[in-house]
């Protein structure tokens, strides 16, 4: 494959595009439910505000815009009758989030549209055989309802009606949140896309890990996205007086749950490519002088392959039986999210690799290929179309944290690589 550039935009035009992405990431970071941190969850007033901003930026580029039935913000440009190459990522965040997870990918996609439209730049002039859609997905993180990928699942046509009864921390159901946001739950099916309407989905995202930083590489081709399962677990013991209850009478739910959390680390870390995280952990009744009678905690489990991940969950369940049996506790779990591993399509892996090779200075060697331990909207979209992903270096691998970062230089490389990948896909020059 050649590393010749199809894009004729000058480096200073791309540098300006990267600066715009960085400035807009700052602007979106100010749209937060919390004045001291970044917090933007599904179907919140902040979600509505960032959709309005994204729609404005899309219209500026001549795109037709709409908010779909799941609250995803969509912009489209090109032949109305042609299938679309979908670009995008998400604008929702975790709690106390960084500025770039998802957001950078949406804004980079908009810059790709801008570059492909610039007069004198190869783009529409090469007559792409597809339209381009940019989607700002509304709920990738699952922060509010526990279930991740709600926005992209609606687009993929894999919405599950059981989700309507999911509730947030205040007991608000997903159904009610839809109505309060101004969306009609009965119309959710209208967000779904048919395979024939799309030629593929391409997403740029920060790595959310240290591999590229350690390798001194700005960009990578993603080979696959980890399979994931999330559980809510409850350990039940007995709340009793902290002073009067001797050790042989205690059924302390916190101690059992703590052993369980340590078992997650021990069992997962002994496996290749499996990570398990207990991210939420709450003891009840939560008083200093009462033995905890109940603990609720979350488990996020990921692996490169579904079978490996499921085998680890079975081993954890056996370990929890042993721990709780020994401590005379009971435990139960509820699965709140499950997503199979998604393998990027060979053609889109090739065009992303070609895009990276055409960055400046052009490279003749094969760019790095890495597997994503983090989840992405592409996991859901894999059910309806081919998926390809480009990763950007994430200094120190810090993500899901306010210190998350990416450099403007790497964003410039990423924009060029993504634009080249779109042109390669369009001209089938690979
Ligand atoms: C999303 O960022 C996830 O991987 O949890
Ligand atoms: Mn994230
Ligand atoms: Mn993300």
XYZ file of C-alpha atoms in Angstrom, residues 82 126 147-148 160 203 252 306 352 389 399:
11
model
C -26.172 7.407 -1.128
C -12.761 13.000 -5.887
C -25.990 0.290 30.938
C -23.364 1.605 28.510
C -33.761 -3.798 24.372
C -13.949 6.509 15.005
C -19.892 -8.403 58.439
C -15.754 -13.330 25.208
C -6.791 3.434 8.949
C -10.843 2.794 14.781
C -8.200 8.774 31.241
